[in-house]
mmCIF file of C-alpha atoms and ligand atoms in Angstrom:
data_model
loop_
_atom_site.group_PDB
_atom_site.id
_atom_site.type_symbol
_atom_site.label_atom_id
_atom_site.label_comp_id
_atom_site.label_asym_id
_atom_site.label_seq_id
_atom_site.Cartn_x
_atom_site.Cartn_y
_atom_site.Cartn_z
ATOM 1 C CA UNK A 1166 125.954 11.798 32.033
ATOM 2 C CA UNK A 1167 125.369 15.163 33.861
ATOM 3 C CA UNK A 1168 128.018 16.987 36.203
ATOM 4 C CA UNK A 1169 125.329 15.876 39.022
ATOM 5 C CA UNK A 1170 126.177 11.936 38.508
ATOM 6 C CA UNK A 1171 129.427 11.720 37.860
ATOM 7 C CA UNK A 1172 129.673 8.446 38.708
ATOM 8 C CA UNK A 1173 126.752 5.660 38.623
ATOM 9 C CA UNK A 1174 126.773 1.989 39.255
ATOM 10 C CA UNK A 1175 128.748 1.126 35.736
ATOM 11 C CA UNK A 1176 130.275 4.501 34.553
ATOM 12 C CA UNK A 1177 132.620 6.675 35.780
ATOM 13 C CA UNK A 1178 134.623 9.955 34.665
ATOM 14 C CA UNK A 1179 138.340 10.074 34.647
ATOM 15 C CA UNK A 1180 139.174 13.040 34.060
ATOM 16 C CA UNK A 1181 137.407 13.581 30.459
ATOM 17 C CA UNK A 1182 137.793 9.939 29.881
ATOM 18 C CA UNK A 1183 134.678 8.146 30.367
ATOM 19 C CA UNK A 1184 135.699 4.306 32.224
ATOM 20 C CA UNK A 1185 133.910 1.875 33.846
ATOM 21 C CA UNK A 1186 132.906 2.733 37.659
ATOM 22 C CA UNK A 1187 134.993 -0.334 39.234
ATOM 23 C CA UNK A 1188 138.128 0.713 37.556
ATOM 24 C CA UNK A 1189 138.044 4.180 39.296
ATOM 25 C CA UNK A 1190 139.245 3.907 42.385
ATOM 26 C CA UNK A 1191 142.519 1.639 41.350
ATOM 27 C CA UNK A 1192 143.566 4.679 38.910
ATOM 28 C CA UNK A 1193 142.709 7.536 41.464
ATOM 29 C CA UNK A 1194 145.381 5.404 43.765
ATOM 30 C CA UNK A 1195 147.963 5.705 41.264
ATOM 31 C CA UNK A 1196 147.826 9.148 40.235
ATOM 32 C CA UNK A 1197 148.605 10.203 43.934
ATOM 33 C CA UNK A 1198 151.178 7.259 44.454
ATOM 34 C CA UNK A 1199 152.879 8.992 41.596
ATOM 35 C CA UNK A 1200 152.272 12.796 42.633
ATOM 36 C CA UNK A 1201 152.723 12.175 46.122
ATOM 37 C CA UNK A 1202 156.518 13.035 46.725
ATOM 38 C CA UNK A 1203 156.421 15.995 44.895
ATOM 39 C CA UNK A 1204 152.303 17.180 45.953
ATOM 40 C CA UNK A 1205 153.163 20.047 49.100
ATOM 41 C CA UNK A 1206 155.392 22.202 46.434
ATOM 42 C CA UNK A 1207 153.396 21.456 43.682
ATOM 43 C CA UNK A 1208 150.413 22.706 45.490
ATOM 44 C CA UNK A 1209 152.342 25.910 46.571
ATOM 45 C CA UNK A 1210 153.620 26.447 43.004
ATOM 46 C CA UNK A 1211 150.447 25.751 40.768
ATOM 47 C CA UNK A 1212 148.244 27.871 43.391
ATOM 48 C CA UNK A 1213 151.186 30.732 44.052
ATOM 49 C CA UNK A 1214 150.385 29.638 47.776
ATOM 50 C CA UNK A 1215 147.105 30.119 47.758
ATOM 51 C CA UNK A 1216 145.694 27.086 48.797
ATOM 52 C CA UNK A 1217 147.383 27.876 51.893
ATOM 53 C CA UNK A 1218 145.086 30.916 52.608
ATOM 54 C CA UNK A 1219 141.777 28.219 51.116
ATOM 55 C CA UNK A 1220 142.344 25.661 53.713
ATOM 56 C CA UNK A 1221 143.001 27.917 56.640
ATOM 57 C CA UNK A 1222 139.832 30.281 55.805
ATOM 58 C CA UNK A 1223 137.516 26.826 55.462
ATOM 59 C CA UNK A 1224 138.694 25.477 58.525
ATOM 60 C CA UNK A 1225 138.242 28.573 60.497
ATOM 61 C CA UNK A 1226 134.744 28.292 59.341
ATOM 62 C CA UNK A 1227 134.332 25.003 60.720
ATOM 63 C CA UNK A 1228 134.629 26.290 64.344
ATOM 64 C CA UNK A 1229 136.074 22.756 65.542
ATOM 65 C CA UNK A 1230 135.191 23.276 69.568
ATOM 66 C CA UNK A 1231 137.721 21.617 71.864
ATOM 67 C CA UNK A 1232 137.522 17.744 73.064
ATOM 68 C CA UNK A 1233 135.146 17.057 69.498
ATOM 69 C CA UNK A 1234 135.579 14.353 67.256
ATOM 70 C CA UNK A 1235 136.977 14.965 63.733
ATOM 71 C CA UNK A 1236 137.336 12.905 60.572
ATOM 72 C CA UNK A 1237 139.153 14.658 57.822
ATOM 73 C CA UNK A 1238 138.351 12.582 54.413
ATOM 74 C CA UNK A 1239 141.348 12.444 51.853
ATOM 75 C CA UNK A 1240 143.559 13.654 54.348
ATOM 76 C CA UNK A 1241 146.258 13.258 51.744
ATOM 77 C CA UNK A 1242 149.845 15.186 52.989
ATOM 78 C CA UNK A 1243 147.591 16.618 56.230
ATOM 79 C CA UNK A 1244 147.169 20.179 55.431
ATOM 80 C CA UNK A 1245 143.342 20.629 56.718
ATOM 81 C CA UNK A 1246 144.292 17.861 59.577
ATOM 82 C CA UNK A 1247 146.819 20.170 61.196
ATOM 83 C CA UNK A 1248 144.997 23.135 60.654
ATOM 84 C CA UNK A 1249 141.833 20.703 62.700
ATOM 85 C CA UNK A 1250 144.322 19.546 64.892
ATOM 86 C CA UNK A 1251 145.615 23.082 66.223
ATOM 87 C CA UNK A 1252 141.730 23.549 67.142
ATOM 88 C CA UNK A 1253 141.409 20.513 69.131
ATOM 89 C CA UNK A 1254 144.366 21.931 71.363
ATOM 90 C CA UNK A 1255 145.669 18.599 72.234
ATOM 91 C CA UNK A 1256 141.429 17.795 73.124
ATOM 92 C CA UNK A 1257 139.397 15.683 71.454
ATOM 93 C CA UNK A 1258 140.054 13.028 68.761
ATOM 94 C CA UNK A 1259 141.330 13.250 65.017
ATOM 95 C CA UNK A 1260 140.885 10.805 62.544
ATOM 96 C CA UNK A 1261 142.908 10.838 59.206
ATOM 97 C CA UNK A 1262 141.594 8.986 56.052
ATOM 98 C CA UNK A 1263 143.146 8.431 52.778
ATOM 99 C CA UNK A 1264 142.645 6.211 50.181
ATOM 100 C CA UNK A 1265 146.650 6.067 48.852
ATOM 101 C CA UNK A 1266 148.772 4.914 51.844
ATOM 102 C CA UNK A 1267 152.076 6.870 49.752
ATOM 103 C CA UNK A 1268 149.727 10.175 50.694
ATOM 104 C CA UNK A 1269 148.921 9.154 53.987
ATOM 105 C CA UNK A 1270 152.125 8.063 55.289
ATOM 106 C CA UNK A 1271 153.703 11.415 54.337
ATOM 107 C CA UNK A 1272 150.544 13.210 56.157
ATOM 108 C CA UNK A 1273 151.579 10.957 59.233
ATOM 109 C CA UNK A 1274 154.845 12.549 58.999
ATOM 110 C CA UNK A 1275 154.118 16.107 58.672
ATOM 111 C CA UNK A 1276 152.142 15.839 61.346
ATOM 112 C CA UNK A 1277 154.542 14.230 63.640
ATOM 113 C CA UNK A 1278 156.740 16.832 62.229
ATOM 114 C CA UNK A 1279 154.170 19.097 63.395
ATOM 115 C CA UNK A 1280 154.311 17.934 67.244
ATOM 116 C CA UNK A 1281 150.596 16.517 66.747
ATOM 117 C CA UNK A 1282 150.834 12.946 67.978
ATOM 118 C CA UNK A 1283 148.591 12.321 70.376
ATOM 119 C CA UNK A 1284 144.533 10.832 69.680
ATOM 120 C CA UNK A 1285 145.257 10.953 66.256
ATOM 121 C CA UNK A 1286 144.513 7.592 64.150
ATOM 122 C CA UNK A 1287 144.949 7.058 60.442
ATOM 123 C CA UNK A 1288 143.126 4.842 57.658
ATOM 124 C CA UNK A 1289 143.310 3.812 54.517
ATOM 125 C CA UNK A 1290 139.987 3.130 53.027
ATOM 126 C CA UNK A 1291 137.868 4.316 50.273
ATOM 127 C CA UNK A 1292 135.330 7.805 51.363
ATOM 128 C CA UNK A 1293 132.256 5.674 49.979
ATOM 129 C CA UNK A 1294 133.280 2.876 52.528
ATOM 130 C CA UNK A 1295 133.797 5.002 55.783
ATOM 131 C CA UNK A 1296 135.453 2.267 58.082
ATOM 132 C CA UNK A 1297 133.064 4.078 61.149
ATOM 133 C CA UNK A 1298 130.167 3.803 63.096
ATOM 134 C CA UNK A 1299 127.078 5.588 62.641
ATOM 135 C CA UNK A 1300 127.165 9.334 64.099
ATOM 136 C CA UNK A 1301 130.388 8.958 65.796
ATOM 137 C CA UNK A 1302 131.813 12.689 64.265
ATOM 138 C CA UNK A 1303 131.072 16.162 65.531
ATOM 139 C CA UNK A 1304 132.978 17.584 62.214
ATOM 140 C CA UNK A 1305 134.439 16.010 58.854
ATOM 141 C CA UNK A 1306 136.237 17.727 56.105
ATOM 142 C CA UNK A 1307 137.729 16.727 53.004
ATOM 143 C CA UNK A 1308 139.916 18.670 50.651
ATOM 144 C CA UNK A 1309 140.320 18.640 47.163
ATOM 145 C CA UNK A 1310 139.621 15.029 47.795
ATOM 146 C CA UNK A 1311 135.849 14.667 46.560
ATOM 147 C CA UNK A 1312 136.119 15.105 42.405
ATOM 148 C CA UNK A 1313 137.654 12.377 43.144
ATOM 149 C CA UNK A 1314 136.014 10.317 44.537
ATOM 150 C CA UNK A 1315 133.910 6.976 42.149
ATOM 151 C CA UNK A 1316 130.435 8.283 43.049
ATOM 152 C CA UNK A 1317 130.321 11.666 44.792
ATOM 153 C CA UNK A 1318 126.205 10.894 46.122
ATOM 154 C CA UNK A 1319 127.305 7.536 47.615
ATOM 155 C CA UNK A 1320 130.173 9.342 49.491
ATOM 156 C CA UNK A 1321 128.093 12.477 50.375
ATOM 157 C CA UNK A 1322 125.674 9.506 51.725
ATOM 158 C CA UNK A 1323 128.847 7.736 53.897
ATOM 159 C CA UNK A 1324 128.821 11.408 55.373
ATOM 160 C CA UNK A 1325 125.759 11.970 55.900
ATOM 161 C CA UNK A 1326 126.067 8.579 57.705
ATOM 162 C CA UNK A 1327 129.175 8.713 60.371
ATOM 163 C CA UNK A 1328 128.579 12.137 61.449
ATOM 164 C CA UNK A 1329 126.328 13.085 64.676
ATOM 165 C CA UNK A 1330 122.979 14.623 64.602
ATOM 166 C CA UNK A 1331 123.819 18.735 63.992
ATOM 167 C CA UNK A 1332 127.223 17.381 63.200
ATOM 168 C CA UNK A 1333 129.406 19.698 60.710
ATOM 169 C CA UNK A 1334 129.908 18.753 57.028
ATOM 170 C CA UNK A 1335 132.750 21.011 55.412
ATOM 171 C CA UNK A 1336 133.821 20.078 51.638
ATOM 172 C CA UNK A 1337 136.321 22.478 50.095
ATOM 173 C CA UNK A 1338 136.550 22.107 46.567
ATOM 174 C CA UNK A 1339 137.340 23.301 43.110
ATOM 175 C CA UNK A 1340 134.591 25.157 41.460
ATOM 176 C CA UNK A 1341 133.270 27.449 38.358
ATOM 177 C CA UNK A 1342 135.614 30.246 38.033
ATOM 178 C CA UNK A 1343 133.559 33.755 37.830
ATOM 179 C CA UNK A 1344 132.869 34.512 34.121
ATOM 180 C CA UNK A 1345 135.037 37.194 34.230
ATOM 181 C CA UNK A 1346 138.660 35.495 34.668
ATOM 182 C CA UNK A 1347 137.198 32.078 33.180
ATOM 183 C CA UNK A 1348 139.366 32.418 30.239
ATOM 184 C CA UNK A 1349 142.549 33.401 31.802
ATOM 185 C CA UNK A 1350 141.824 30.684 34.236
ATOM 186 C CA UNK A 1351 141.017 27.920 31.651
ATOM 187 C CA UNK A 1352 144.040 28.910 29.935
ATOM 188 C CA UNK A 1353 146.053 28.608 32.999
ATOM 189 C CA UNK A 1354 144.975 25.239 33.861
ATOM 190 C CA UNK A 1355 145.340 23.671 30.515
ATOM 191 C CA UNK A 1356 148.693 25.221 29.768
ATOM 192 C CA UNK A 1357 150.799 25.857 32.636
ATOM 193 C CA UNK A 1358 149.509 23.319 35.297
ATOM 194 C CA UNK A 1359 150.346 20.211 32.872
ATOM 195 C CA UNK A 1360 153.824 21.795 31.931
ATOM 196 C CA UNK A 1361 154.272 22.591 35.467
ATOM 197 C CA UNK A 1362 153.672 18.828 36.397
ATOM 198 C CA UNK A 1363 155.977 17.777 33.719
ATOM 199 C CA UNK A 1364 159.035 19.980 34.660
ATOM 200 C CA UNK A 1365 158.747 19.757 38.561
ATOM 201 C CA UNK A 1366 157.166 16.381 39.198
ATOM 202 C CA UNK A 1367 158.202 14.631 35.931
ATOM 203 C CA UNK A 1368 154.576 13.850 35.349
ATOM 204 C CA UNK A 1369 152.327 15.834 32.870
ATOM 205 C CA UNK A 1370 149.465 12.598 32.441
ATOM 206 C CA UNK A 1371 148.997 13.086 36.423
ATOM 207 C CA UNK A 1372 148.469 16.733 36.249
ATOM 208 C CA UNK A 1373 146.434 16.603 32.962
ATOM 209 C CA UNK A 1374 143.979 14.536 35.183
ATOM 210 C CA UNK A 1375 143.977 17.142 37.631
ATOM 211 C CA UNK A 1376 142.377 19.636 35.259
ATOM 212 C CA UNK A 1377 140.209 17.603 33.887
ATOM 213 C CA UNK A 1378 139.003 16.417 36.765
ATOM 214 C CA UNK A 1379 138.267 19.780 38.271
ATOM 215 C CA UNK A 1380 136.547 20.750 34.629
ATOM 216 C CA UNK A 1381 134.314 17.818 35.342
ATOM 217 C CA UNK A 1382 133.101 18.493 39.067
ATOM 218 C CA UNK A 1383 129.903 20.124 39.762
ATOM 219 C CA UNK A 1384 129.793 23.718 40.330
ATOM 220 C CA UNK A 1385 128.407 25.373 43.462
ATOM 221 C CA UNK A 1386 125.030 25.267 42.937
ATOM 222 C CA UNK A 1387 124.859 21.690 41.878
ATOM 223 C CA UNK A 1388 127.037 20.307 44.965
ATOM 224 C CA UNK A 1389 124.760 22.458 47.381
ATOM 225 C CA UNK A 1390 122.058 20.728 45.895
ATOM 226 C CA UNK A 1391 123.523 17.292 45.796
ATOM 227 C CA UNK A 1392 124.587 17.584 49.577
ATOM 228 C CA UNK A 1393 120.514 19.202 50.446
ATOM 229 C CA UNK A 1394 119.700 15.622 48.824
ATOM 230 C CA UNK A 1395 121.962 13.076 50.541
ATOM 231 C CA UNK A 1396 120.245 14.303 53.746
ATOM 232 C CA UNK A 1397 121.909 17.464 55.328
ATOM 233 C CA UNK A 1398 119.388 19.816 56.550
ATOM 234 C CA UNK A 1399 121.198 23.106 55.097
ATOM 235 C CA UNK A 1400 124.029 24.445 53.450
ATOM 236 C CA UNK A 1401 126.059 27.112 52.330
ATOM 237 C CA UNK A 1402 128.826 27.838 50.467
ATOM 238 C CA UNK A 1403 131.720 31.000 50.051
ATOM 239 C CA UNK A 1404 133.365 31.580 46.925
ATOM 240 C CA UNK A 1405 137.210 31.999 46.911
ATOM 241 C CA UNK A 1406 139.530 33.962 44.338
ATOM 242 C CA UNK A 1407 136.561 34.206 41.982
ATOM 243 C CA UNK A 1408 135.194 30.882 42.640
ATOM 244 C CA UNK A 1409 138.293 29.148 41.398
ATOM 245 C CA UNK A 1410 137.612 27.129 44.830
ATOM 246 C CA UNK A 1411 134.372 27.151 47.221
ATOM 247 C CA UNK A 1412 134.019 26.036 50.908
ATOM 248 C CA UNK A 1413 130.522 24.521 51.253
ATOM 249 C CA UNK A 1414 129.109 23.970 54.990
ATOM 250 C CA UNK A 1415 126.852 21.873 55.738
ATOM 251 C CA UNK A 1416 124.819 20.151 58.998
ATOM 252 C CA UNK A 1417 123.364 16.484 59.822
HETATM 253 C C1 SAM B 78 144.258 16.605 45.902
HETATM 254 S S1 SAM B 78 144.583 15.560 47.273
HETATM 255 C C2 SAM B 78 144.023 16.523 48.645
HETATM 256 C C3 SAM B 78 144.807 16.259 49.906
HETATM 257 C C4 SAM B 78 144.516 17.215 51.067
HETATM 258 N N1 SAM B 78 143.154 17.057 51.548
HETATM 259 C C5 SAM B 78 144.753 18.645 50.688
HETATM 260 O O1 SAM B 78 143.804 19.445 50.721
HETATM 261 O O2 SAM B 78 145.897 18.997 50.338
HETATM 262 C C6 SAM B 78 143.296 14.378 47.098
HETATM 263 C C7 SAM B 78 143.438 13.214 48.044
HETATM 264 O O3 SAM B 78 142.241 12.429 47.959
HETATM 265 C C8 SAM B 78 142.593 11.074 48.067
HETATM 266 N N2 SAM B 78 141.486 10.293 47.508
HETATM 267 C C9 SAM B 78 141.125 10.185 46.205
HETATM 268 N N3 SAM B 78 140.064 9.403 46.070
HETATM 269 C C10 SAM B 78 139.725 8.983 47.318
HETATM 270 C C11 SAM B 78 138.706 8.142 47.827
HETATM 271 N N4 SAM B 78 137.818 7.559 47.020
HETATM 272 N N5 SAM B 78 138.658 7.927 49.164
HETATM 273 C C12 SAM B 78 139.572 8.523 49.989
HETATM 274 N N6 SAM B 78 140.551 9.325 49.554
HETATM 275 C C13 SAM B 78 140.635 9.566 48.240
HETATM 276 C C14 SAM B 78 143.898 10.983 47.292
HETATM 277 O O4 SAM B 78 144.622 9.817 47.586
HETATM 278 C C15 SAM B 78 144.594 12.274 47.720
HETATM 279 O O5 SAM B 78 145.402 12.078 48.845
#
């Protein structure tokens, strides 16, 4: 099975492990119910705040115009969704999906937390079953959210689907690390991110996943090309920190 179809009708990666495709989605919702108290300062640890820097840069990009419609896919603790919901300025409408409620409910908090309450509805569904109509979003993002997902064409498809003609399609993502800190970075993410996980968030077997996972996602060039073929008319995409991470854009 290539990088480009991870994920068919029967078979599925999980991390390296290879597992049927319908038994996915139930063990994706139980590594975040486990990781989700202790995700926010695990993120800020493992990434030495960097994703902070990752989400803010991708959503600038994304040049959310005031009174639009937003759906932010694997919304998880909110991050991207407050950084979409100080664009809207109290405009428009923001939509927050997540397929583990543990993750979502603490999203709902932060932003409440946050002072964003108002147009702002939540979901828990799966991304390759969009609970929406057809072209009903002007933007949607997801996070870290689509290695994850069963089968990343059917999702890029749901995409494709709910958002308007011209609409906005902005995945950020892990990615191939440059060749030239590729070893330091491998050895970083196989060492230190499991022990990490183990020490802070008493669970290395969630955080194991996590690397895997991110070993087993297409790189740039592939996900540009997989999003070209669910439909989008272009795309581009930025490298960050050496292409640890990359921001693709893309447009219905
Ligand atoms: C690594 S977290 C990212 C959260 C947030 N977007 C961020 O950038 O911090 C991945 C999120 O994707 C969610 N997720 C995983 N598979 C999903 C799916 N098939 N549909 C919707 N959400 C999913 C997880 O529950 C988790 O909250």
């Amino acid at each position: 099975m290539s990088k480009s179809n991870v994920g068919n009708d029967n078979l599925s990666y999980f991390g390296f492990d290879k597992i049927y495709s319908k038994d996915k989605l139930e063990k994706i919702a139980d590594v975040f119910s486990s990781v989700a108290p202790k995700y926010d300062l695990m993120n800020d640890i493992m990434s030495l705040g960097m994703h902070r820097f990752w989400k803010s840069f991708s959503i600038q990009c994304c040049n959310i115009q005031p009174d639009s419609t937003v759906l932010d896919v694997a919304s998880g603790t909110g991050d991207l969704a407050m950084k979409i919901a100080d664009q809207l300025h109290n405009t428009g409408t923001l939509y927050l999906l997540d397929l583990q409620k543990d993750m979502l409910e603490i999203g709902r908090d932060n932003m409440i937390n946050s002072g964003f309450v108002g147009n702002i509805h939540y979901s828990v569904a799966d991304a390759e079953r969009l609970p929406y109509f057809d072209n009903m979003f002007d933007c949607l993002t997801i996070g870290f959210g689509l290695r994850n997902v069963t089968n990343i064409n059917n999702a890029l498809a749901e995409f494709y689907r709910v958002l308007k003609p011209g609409g906005k399609l902005m995945v950020l993502e892990f990615s191939a690390a440059d060749p030239m800190v590729k070893d330091l970075y491998n050895w970083y993410s196989f060492n230190i991110i499991p022990w990490l996980g183990d020490v802070i968030a008493n669970d290395r077997k969630s955080y194991q996943y996590l690397v895997e996972s991110i070993q087993m996602h297409p790189d740039q060039g592939q996900l540009m090309k997989d999003i070209l073929r669910s439909g989008f008319s272009t795309c581009l995409y930025e490298n960050m920190t050496f292409g640890i991470v990359s921001m693709h854009l893309a447009y219905k």
